[in-house]
Every structure is written in structure tokens, then in C-alpha cells.
mmCIF file of C-alpha atoms and ligand atoms in Angstrom:
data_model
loop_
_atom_site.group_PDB
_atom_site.id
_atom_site.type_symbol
_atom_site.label_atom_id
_atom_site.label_comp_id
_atom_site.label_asym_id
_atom_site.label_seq_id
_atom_site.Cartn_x
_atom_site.Cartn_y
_atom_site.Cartn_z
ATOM 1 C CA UNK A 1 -26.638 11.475 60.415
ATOM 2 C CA UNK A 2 -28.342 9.981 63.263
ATOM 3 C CA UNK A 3 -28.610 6.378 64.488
ATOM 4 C CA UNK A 4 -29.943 3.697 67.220
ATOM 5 C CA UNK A 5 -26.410 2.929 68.971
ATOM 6 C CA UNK A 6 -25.081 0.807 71.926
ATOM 7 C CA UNK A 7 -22.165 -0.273 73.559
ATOM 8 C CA UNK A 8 -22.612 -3.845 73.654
ATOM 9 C CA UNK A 9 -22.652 -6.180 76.933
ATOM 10 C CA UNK A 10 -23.147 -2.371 78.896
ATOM 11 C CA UNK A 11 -26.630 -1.893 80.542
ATOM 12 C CA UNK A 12 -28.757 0.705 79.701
ATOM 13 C CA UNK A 13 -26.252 2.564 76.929
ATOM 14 C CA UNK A 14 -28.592 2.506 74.529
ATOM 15 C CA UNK A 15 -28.805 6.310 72.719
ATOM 16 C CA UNK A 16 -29.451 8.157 69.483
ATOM 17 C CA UNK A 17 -26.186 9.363 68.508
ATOM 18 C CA UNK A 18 -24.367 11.184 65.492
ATOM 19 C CA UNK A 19 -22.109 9.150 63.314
ATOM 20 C CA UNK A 20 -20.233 9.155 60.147
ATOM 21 C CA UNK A 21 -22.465 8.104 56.891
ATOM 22 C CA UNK A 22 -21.757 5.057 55.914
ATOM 23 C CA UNK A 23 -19.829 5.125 51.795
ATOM 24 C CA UNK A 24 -21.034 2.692 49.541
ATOM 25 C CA UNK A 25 -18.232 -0.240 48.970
ATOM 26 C CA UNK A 26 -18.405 -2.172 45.555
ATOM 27 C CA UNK A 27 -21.533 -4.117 45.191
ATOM 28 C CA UNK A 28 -23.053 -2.433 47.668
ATOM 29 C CA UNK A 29 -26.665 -0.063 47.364
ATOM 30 C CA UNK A 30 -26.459 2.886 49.744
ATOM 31 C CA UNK A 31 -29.921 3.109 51.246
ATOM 32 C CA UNK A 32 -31.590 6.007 53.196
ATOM 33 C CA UNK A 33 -33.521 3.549 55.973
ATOM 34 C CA UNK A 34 -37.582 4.041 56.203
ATOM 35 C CA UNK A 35 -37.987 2.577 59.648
ATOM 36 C CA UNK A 36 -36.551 -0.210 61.951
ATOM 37 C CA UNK A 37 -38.680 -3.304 64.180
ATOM 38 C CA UNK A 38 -37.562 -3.827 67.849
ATOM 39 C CA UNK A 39 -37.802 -7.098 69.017
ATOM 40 C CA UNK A 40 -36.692 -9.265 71.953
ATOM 41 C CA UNK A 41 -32.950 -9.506 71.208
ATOM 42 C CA UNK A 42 -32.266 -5.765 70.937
ATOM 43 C CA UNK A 43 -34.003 -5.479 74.243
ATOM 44 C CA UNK A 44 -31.709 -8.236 75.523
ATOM 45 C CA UNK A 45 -28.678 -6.328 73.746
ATOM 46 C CA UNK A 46 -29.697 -3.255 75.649
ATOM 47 C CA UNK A 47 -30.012 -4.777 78.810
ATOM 48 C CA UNK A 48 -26.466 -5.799 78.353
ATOM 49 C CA UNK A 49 -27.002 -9.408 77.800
ATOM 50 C CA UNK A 50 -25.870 -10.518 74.087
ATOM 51 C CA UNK A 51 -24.526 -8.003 71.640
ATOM 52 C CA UNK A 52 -21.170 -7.533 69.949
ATOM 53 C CA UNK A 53 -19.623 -4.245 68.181
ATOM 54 C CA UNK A 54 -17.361 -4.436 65.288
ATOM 55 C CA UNK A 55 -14.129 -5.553 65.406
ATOM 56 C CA UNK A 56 -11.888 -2.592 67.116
ATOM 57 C CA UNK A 57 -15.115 -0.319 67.765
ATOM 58 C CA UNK A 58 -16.757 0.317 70.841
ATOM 59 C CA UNK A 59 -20.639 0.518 69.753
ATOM 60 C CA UNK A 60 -22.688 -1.223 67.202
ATOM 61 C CA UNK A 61 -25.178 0.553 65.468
ATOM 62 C CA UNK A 62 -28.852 -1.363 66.307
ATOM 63 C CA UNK A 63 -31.478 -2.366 64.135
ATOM 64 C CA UNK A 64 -32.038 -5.925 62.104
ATOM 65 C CA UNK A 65 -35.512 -5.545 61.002
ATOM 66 C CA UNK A 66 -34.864 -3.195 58.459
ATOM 67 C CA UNK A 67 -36.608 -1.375 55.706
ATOM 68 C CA UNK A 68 -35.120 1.312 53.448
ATOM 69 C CA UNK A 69 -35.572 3.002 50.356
ATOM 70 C CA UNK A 70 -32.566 2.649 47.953
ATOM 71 C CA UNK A 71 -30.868 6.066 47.142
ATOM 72 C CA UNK A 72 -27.499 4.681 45.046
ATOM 73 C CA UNK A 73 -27.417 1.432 43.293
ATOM 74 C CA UNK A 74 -24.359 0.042 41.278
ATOM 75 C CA UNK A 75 -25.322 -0.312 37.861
ATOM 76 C CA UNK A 76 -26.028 -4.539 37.443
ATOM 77 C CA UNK A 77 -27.281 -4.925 40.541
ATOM 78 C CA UNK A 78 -31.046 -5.490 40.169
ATOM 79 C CA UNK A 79 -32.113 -2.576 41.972
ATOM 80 C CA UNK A 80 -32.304 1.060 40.992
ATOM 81 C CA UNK A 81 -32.643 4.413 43.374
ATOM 82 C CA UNK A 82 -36.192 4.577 45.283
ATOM 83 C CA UNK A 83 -36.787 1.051 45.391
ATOM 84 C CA UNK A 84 -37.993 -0.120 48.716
ATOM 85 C CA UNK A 85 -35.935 -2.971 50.481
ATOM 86 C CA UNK A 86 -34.957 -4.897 53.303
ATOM 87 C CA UNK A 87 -31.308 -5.994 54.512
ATOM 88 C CA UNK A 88 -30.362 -9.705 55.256
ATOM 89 C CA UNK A 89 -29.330 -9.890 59.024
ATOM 90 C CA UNK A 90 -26.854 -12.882 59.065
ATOM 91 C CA UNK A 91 -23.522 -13.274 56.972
ATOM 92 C CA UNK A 92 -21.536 -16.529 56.327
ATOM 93 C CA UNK A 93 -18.564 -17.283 58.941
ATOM 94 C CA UNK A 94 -15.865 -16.795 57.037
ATOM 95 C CA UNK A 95 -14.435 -20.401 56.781
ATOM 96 C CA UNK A 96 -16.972 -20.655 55.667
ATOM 97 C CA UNK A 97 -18.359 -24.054 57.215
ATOM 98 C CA UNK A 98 -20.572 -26.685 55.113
ATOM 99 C CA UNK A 99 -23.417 -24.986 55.350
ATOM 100 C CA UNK A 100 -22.438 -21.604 54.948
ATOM 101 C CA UNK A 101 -20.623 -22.516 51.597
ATOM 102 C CA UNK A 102 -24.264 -23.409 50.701
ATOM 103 C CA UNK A 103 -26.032 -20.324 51.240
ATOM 104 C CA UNK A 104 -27.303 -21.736 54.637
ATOM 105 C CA UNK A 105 -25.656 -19.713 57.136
ATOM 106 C CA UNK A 106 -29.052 -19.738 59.191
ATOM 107 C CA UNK A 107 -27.428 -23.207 59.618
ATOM 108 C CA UNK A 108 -23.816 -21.942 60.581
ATOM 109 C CA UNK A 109 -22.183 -24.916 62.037
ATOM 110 C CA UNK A 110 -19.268 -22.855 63.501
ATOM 111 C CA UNK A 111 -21.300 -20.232 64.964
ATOM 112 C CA UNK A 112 -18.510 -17.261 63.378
ATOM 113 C CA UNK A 113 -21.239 -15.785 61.352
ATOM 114 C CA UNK A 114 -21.931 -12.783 62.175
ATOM 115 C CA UNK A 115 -25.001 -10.655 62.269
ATOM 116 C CA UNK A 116 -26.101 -6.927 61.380
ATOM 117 C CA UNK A 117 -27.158 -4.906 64.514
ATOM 118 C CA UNK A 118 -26.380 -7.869 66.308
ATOM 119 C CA UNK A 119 -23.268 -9.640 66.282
ATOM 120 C CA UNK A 120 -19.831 -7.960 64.985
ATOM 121 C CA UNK A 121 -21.441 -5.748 62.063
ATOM 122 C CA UNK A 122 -23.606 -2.577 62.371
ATOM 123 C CA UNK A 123 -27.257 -2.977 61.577
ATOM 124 C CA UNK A 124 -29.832 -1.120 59.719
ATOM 125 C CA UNK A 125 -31.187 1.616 62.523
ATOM 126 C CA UNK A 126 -29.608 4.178 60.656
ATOM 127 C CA UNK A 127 -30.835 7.009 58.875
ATOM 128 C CA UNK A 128 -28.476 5.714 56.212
ATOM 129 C CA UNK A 129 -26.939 2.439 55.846
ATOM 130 C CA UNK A 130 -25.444 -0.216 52.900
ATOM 131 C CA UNK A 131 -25.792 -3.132 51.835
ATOM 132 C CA UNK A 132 -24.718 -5.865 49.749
ATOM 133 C CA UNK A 133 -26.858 -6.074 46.937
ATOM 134 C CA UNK A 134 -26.505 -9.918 47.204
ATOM 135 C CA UNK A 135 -27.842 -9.526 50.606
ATOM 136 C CA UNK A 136 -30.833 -6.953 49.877
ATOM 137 C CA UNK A 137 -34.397 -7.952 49.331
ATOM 138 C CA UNK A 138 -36.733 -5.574 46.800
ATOM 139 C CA UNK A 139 -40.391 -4.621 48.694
ATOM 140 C CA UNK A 140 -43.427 -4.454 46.536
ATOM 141 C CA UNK A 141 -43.893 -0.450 46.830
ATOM 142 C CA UNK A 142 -48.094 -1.462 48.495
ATOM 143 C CA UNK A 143 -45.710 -3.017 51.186
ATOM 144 C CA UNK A 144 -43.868 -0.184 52.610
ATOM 145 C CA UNK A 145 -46.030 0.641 55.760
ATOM 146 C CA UNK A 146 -45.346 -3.348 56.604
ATOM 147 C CA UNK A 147 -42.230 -4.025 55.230
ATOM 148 C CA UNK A 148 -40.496 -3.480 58.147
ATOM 149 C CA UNK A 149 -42.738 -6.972 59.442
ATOM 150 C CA UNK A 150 -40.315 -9.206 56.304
ATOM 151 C CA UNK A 151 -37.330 -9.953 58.803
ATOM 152 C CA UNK A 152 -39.397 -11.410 61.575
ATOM 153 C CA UNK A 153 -41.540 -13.314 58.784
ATOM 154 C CA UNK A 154 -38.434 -14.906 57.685
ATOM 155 C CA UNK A 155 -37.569 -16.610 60.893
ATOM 156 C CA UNK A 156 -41.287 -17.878 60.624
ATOM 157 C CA UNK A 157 -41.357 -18.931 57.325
ATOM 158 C CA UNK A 158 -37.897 -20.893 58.030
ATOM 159 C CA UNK A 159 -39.608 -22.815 61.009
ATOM 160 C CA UNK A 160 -42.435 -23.751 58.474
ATOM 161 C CA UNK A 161 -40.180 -24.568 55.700
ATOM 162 C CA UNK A 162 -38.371 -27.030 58.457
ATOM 163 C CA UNK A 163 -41.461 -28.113 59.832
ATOM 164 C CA UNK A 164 -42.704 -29.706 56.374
ATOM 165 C CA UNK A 165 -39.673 -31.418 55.944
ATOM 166 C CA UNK A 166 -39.525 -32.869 59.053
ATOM 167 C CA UNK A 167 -43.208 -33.868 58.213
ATOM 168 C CA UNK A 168 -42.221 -35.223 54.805
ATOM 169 C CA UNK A 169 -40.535 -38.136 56.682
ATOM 170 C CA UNK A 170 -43.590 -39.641 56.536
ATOM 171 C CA UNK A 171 -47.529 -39.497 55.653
ATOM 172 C CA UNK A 172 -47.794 -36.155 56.722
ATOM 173 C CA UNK A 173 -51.289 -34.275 56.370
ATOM 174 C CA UNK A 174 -51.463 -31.796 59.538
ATOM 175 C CA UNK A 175 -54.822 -30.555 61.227
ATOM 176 C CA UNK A 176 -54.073 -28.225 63.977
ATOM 177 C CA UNK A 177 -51.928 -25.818 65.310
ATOM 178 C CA UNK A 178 -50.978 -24.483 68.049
ATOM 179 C CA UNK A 179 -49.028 -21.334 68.582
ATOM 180 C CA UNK A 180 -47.729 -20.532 72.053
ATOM 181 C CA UNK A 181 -47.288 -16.931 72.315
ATOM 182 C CA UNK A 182 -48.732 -13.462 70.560
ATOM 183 C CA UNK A 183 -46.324 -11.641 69.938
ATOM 184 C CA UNK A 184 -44.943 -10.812 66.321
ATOM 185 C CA UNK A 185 -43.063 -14.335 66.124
ATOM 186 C CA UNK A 186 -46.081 -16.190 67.140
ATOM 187 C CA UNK A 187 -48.600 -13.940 65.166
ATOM 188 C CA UNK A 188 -46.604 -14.462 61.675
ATOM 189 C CA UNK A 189 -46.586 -18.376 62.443
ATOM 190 C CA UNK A 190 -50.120 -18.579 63.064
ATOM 191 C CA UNK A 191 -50.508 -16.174 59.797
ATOM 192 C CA UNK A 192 -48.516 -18.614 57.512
ATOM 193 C CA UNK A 193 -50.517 -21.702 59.742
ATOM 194 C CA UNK A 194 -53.901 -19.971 58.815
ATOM 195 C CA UNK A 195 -52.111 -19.936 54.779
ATOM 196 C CA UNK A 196 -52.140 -23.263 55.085
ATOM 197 C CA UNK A 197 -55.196 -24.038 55.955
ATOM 198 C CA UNK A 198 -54.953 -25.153 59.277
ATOM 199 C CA UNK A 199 -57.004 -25.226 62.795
ATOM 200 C CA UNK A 200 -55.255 -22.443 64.453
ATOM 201 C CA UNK A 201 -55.203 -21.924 67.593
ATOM 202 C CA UNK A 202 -53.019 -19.618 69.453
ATOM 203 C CA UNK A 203 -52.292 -19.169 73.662
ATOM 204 C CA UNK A 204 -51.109 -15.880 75.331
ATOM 205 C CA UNK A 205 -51.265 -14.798 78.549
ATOM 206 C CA UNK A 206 -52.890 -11.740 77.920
ATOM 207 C CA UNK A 207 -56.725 -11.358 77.416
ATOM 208 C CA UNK A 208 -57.061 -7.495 76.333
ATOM 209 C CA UNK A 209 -55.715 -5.469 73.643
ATOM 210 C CA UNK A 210 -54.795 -6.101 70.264
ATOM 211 C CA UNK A 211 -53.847 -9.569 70.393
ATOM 212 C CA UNK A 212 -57.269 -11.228 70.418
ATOM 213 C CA UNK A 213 -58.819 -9.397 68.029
ATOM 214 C CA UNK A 214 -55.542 -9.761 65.715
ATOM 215 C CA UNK A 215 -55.895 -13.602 66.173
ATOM 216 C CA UNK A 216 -59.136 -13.393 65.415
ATOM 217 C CA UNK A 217 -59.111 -11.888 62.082
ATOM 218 C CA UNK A 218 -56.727 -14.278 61.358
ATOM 219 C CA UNK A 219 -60.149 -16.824 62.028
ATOM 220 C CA UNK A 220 -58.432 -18.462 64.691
ATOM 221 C CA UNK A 221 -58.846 -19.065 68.556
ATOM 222 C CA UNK A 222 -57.477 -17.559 71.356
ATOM 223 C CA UNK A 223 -56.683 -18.930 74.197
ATOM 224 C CA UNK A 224 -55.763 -17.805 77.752
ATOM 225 C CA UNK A 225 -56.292 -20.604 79.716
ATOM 226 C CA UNK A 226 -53.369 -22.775 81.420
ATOM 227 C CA UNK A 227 -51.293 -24.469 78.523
ATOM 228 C CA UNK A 228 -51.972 -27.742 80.250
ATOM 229 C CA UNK A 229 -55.420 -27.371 79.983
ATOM 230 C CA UNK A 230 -55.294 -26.017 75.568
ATOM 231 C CA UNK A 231 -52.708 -28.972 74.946
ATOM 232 C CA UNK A 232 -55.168 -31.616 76.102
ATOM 233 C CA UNK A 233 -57.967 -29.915 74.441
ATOM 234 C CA UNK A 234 -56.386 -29.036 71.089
ATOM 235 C CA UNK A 235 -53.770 -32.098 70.788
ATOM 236 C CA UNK A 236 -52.149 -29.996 68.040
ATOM 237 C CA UNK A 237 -50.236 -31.631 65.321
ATOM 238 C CA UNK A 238 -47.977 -29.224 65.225
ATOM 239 C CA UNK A 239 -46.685 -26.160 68.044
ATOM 240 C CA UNK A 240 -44.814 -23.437 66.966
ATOM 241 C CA UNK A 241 -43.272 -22.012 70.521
ATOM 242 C CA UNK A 242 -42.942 -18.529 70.961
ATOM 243 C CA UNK A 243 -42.493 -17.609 74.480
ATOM 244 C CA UNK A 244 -39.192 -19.608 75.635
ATOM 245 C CA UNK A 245 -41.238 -19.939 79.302
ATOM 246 C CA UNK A 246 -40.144 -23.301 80.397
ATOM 247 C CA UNK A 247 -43.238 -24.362 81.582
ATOM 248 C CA UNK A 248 -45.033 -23.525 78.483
ATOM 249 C CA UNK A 249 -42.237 -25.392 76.328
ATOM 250 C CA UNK A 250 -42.536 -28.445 78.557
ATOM 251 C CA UNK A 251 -45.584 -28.399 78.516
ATOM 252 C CA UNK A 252 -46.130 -28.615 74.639
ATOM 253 C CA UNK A 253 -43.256 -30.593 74.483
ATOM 254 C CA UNK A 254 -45.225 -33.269 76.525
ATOM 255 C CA UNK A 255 -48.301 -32.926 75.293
ATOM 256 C CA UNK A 256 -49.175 -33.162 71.483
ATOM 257 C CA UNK A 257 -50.469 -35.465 69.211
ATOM 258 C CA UNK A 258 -48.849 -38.572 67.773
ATOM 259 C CA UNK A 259 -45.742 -37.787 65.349
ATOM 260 C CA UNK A 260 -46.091 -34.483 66.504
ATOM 261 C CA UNK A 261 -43.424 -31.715 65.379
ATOM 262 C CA UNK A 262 -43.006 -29.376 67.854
ATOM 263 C CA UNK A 263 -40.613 -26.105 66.901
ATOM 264 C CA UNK A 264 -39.274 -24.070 69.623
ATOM 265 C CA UNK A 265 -38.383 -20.426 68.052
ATOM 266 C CA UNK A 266 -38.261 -18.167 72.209
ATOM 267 C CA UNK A 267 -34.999 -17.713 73.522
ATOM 268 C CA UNK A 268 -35.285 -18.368 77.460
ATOM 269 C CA UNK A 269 -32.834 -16.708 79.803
ATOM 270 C CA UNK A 270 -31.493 -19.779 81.718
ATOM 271 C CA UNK A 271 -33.710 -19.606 84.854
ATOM 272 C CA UNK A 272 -34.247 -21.942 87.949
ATOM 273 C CA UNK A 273 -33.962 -25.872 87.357
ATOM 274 C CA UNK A 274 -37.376 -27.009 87.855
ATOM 275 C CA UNK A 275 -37.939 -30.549 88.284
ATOM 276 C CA UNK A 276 -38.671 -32.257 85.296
ATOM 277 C CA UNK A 277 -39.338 -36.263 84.871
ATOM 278 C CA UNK A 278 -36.988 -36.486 81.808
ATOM 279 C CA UNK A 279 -37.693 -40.433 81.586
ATOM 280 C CA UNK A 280 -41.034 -39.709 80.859
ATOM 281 C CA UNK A 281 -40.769 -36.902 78.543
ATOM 282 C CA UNK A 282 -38.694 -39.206 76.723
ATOM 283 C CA UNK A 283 -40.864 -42.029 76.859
ATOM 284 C CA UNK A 284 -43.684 -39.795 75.291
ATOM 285 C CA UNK A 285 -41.512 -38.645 72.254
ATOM 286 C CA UNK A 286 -39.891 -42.304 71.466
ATOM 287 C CA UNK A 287 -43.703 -43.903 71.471
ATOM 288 C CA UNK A 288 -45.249 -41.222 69.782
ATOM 289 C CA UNK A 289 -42.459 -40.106 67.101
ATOM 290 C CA UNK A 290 -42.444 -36.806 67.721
ATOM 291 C CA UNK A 291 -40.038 -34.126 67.218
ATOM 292 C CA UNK A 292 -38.646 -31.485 68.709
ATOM 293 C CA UNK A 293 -36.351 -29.127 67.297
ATOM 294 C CA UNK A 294 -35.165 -25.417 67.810
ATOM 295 C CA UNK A 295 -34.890 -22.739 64.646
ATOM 296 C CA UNK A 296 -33.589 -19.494 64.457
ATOM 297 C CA UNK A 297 -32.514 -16.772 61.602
ATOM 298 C CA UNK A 298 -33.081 -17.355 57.926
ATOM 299 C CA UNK A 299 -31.638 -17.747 54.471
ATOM 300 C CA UNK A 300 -32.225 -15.995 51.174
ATOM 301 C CA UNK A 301 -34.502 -18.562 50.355
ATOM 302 C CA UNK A 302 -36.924 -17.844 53.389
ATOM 303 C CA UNK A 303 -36.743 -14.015 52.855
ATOM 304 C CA UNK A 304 -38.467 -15.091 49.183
ATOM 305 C CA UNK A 305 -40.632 -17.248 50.873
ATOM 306 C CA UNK A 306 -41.367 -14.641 53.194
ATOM 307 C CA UNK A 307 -42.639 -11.772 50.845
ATOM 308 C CA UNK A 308 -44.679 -14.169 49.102
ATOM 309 C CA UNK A 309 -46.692 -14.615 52.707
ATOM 310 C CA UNK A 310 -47.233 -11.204 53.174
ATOM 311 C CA UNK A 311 -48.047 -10.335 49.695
ATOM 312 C CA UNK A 312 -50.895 -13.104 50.228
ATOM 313 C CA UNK A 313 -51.825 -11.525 53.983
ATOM 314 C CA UNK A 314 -54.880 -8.922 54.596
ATOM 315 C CA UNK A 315 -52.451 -5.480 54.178
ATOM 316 C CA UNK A 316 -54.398 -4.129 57.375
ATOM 317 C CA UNK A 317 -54.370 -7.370 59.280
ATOM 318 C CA UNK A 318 -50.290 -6.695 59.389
ATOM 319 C CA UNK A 319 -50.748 -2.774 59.759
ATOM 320 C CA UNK A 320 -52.691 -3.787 63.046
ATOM 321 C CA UNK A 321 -49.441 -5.949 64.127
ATOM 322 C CA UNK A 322 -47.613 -2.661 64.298
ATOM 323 C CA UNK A 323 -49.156 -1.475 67.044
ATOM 324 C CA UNK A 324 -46.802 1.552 67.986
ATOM 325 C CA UNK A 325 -44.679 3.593 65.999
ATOM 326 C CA UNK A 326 -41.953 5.724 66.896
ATOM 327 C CA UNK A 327 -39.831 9.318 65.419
ATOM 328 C CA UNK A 328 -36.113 8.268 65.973
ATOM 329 C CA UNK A 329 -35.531 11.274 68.957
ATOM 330 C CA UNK A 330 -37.733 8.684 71.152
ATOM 331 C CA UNK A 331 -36.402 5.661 70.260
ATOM 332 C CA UNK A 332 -35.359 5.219 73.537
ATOM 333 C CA UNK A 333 -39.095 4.472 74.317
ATOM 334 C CA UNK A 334 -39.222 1.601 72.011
ATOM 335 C CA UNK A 335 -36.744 0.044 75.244
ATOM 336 C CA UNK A 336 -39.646 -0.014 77.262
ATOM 337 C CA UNK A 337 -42.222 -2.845 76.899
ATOM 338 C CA UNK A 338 -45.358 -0.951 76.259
ATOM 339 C CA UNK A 339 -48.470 -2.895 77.901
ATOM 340 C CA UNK A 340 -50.056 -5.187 75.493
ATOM 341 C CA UNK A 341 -48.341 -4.524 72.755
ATOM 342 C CA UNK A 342 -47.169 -6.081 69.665
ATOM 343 C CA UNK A 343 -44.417 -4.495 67.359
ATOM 344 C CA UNK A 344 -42.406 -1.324 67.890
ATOM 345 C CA UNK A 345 -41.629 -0.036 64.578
ATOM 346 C CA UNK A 346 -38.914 3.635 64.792
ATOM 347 C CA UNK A 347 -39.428 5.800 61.688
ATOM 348 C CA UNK A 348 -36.221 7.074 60.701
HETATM 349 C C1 BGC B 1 -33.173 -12.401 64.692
HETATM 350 C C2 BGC B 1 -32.403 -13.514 64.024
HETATM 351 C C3 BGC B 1 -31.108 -13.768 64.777
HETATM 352 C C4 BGC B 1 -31.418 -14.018 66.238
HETATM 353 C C5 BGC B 1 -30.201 -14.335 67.091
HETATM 354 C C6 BGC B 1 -33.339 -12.679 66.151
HETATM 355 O O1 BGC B 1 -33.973 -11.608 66.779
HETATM 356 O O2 BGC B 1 -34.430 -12.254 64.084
HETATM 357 O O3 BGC B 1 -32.148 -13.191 62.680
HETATM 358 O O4 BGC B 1 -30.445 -14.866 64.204
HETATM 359 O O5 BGC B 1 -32.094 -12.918 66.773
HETATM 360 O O6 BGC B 1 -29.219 -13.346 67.068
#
């Protein structure tokens, strides 16, 4: 069989190779996969910047945003062969720490988790692959052209889920948001921010293609003027931040309204120090209460919480999210940043 491999921390290594099928331990489904999402960190992982192979192998196998269609299932395990579902990417560290004992190894306090397609454990861009069937989420059969959109939805529904209980500190009855960045991450938030019944507004630098129009079936505005300039206008309540571009971050970190929760979800590659008057950021978050706080990954929980949102979504509002798909002999394409896209989806 065929899958999306790499040989991690090694520039441009990324290929479509033939490897062994994977057997089917106990308590695991064996799954033919349907189709695998590219995002940011397998780009990173193929630029040789973050990535880890199993323990004693030289490649990982890619692929966390997974959707397959079950073809063996142990008897007992909830899920039966042709049933449509997604893997879980993360796996408690072994310890396993506090939270990890809890189920909440999105909170690993150790950081030895590890992570499928990412970090020690082969991931899902396979034309076969297994899975725990503790770890495997069942698709609604109407989902499957979008199912492969349930991974990143978790790490948005987690950042909500956070959000409200940072809000439930206090009175907490939220008006606006902004979003700072279109891409999938930022579209999902505002999605789940529109589900709420919010003011949405979203910023991107980009004033063509599908992004506009996608925010604006959503009913929300789009914005491509300077973030300085939507901040002060908007004074959101709360920003979900989606493009890890220090100036945007500071910039909504700065500039909200009072008790204003601000969740940073874009990874930044360390760049130059720009000068930054720390004493009066500070001085801004102490007076006003607000907080600011980072989120990444998701638990079982969220991955519930996460069909539920896209059951509730317009089907072709998330069909339009996918806005190129791939055969698996040109994955390699899916490498290359592709104009104004959105999500790269690989058929397998
Ligand atoms: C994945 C997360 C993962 C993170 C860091 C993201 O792309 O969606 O599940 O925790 O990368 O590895």
C-alpha cells in the first residue's frame, strides 16, 4: 500500500512511498483511509522544522486530519465495517502526568505525549491505517465529503470550550468577535462564534478568493484593513488568533475590550525581537482583566463537541472550505501553498 511519508527534521523528503499494511492489534479497527487535511504543521514537518518518527524508524508516515472508512472492527467495540471515522491525533505520555490520567492529554503537563503523523507514532495518510477504537470517532455517513474538516474543528471547539470557562469567572455575556486569520483554524472559530450568536468579524490579509465570500455566508464581516485600525473599531470581546504574526497578536493582545479573553491558537516561528513596551501591555491587561492564553490539540470530549458543530453547519458552507483536493500520486502538491487557498484535502 501507499502512503504520505517523511523523514523527520530532513528538508524537502517528503514522498509517496510503499510500505507494509499496518495488522490490526487488540482493540484496534483496521481502517482503509478516505482522505487526509494538510495543514500548517505538516508543512513545517516537511520543511524540516518539527516532526519525529517512531522510536527506531527512520520516517513517519504523515497525516493527522484523518478520515477513513472502517474495514475490520473487533467485535464490542462500537463500530462495525463501513462506518466512516476519524482518528484521535494525541496519546497520553506514558507516566502518565495529572492530566493525562484524566483523559486531558491536550493538557499534557510533561509534554511525552505523543502524536499520530506528528510526534513518535505514524499518522493516518495511509491508504490503510489502525486505530484504537478508544481513540476513533464514528462520522454521520451525510458527513463524509467534510469529515476530513472534524480534527481541525476540534482544536476550535477546545479554544471555545476554554474560552467560556475563562468567561464563567465572572458575568460573562459576550458581543463580538474577532477572528484574526482565514484560514481553516480561523474559519471553524468564526463558524462555532457565528453558533453562538455572536458579532463576527474576521481579518485576513487577503481580499480575493474564497475567503470573503466563505466569511460571508457565515453572515459575518471581513476585514482587510490594518489590525490596528479593526481592533479600535470592533473592540471585540473576545479574539480568537489564527495567524501567529507578532504584530497581529500584539496587536489584539493590546487592544480589546474590558475583561477581554483573547486565545492565541498560530504557532509563530521565533522571528526578529521587535520592540515592544511590555509595561504597558501589562498595564492594559491588569486594568482591564483580560486574558490571554494559548490552546492547542484536543480531547475526546472536544472531538464530541466538534461533530455536533458541524452537524449544525450549512453542509456546503464546509464543502466550500475545502477548496482543493488532491489523488495521493500528487500529494506532493498539497506541499505547496496554493494562492488563496483554504484546505488541502488528499483522497486516498
Ligand atoms: C494539530 C494538533 C497538534 C499540534 C501540535 C496541530 O496541527 O491539529 O492536534 O497538537 O499541531 O503538534
Amino acid at each position: 500500500m501507499r502512503a504520505l511519508t517523511v523523514t523527520p527534521l530532513k528538508p524537502g523528503s517528503v514522498e509517496v512511498s510503499e510500505v507494509e499494511p499496518p495488522v490490526a492489534g487488540e482493540g484496534e479497527l483496521l481502517v482503509d483511509g478516505v482522505a487526509v487535511g494538510v495543514c500548517g504543521t505538516d508543512r513545517e514537518i516537511a520543511r524540516g522544522d518539527y516532526g519525529e518518527a517512531p522510536p527506531g524508524e527512520e520516517r513517519l508516515v504523515l497525516g493527522h486530519e484523518s478520515l477513513g472508512r472502517v474495514r475490520e472492527a473487533p467485535p464490542g467495540s462500537g463500530f462495525a465495517p463501513g462506518d466512516l471515522v476519524v482518528g484521535v491525533v494525541r496519546r497520553p505520555d506514558p507516566v502518565p502526568c495529572g492530566a493525562c490520567a484524566r483523559g486531558e492529554f491536550d493538557m499534557c503537563r510533561n509534554g511525552r505525549f505523543t502524536e499520530r503523523g506528528i510526534k513518535g507514532v505514524h499518522g493516518y495518510g495511509a491508504q490503510r491505517w489502525t486505530v484504537e477504537a478508544d481513540y476513533a470517532v464514528g462520522i454521520d455517513p451525510e458527513l463524509e465529503r467534510v469529515g476530513v474538516l472534524l480534527e481541525p474543528a476540534t482544536v476550535v471547539a477546545k479554544a471555545w470550550e476554554h474560552i467560556e470557562r475563562i468567561g464563567g469567572r465572572s458575568w460573562f455575556e459576550p458581543r463580538r468577535l474577532l477572528v484574526t486569520g482565514a484560514g481553516p483554524i480561523g474559519l471553524l472559530a468564526a463558524l462555532l462564534g457565528t453558533q453562538r450568536g455572536l458579532d463576527v468579524h474576521v481579518l485576513d490579509r487577503v481580499g480575493a478568493g474564497a475567503k470573503p465570500g466563505l466569511v460571508a455566508g457565515l453572515g459575518a464581516a471581513y476585514h482587510t484593513a490594518p489590525v490596528s485600525e479593526v481592533t479600535a473599531r470592533t473592540r471585540p470581546d473576545v479574539v480568537i488568533e489564527a495567524t501567529g504574526a507578532p504584530d497581529v497578536v500584539l496587536n489584539v493582545v493590546a487592544d480589546n475590550a474590558r475583561a477581554g479573553i483573547v486565545c492565541l491558537t498560530g504557532v509563530s516561528s521565533g522571528g526578529p525581537r521587535t520592540g515592544v513596551d511590555a509595561g504597558a501591555l501589562n498595564r492594559g491587561i491588569v486594568l482591564e482583566n483580560d486574558v490571554v492564553f494559548g490552546s492547542v490539540n484536543a480531547n475526546l470530549r472536544h472531538y464530541g463537541l466538534a461533530a455536533l458543530a458541524l452537524a449544525r453547519a450549512d453542509r456546503s458552507w464546509l464543502e466550500r472550505m475545502i477548496t482543493r483536493r488532491l489523488p495521493l500520486d500528487r500529494a506532493l502538491e498539497a506541499f505547496e501553498p496554493d494562492g488563496d487557498e483554504v484546505k488541502t484535502v488528499i483522497d486516498l
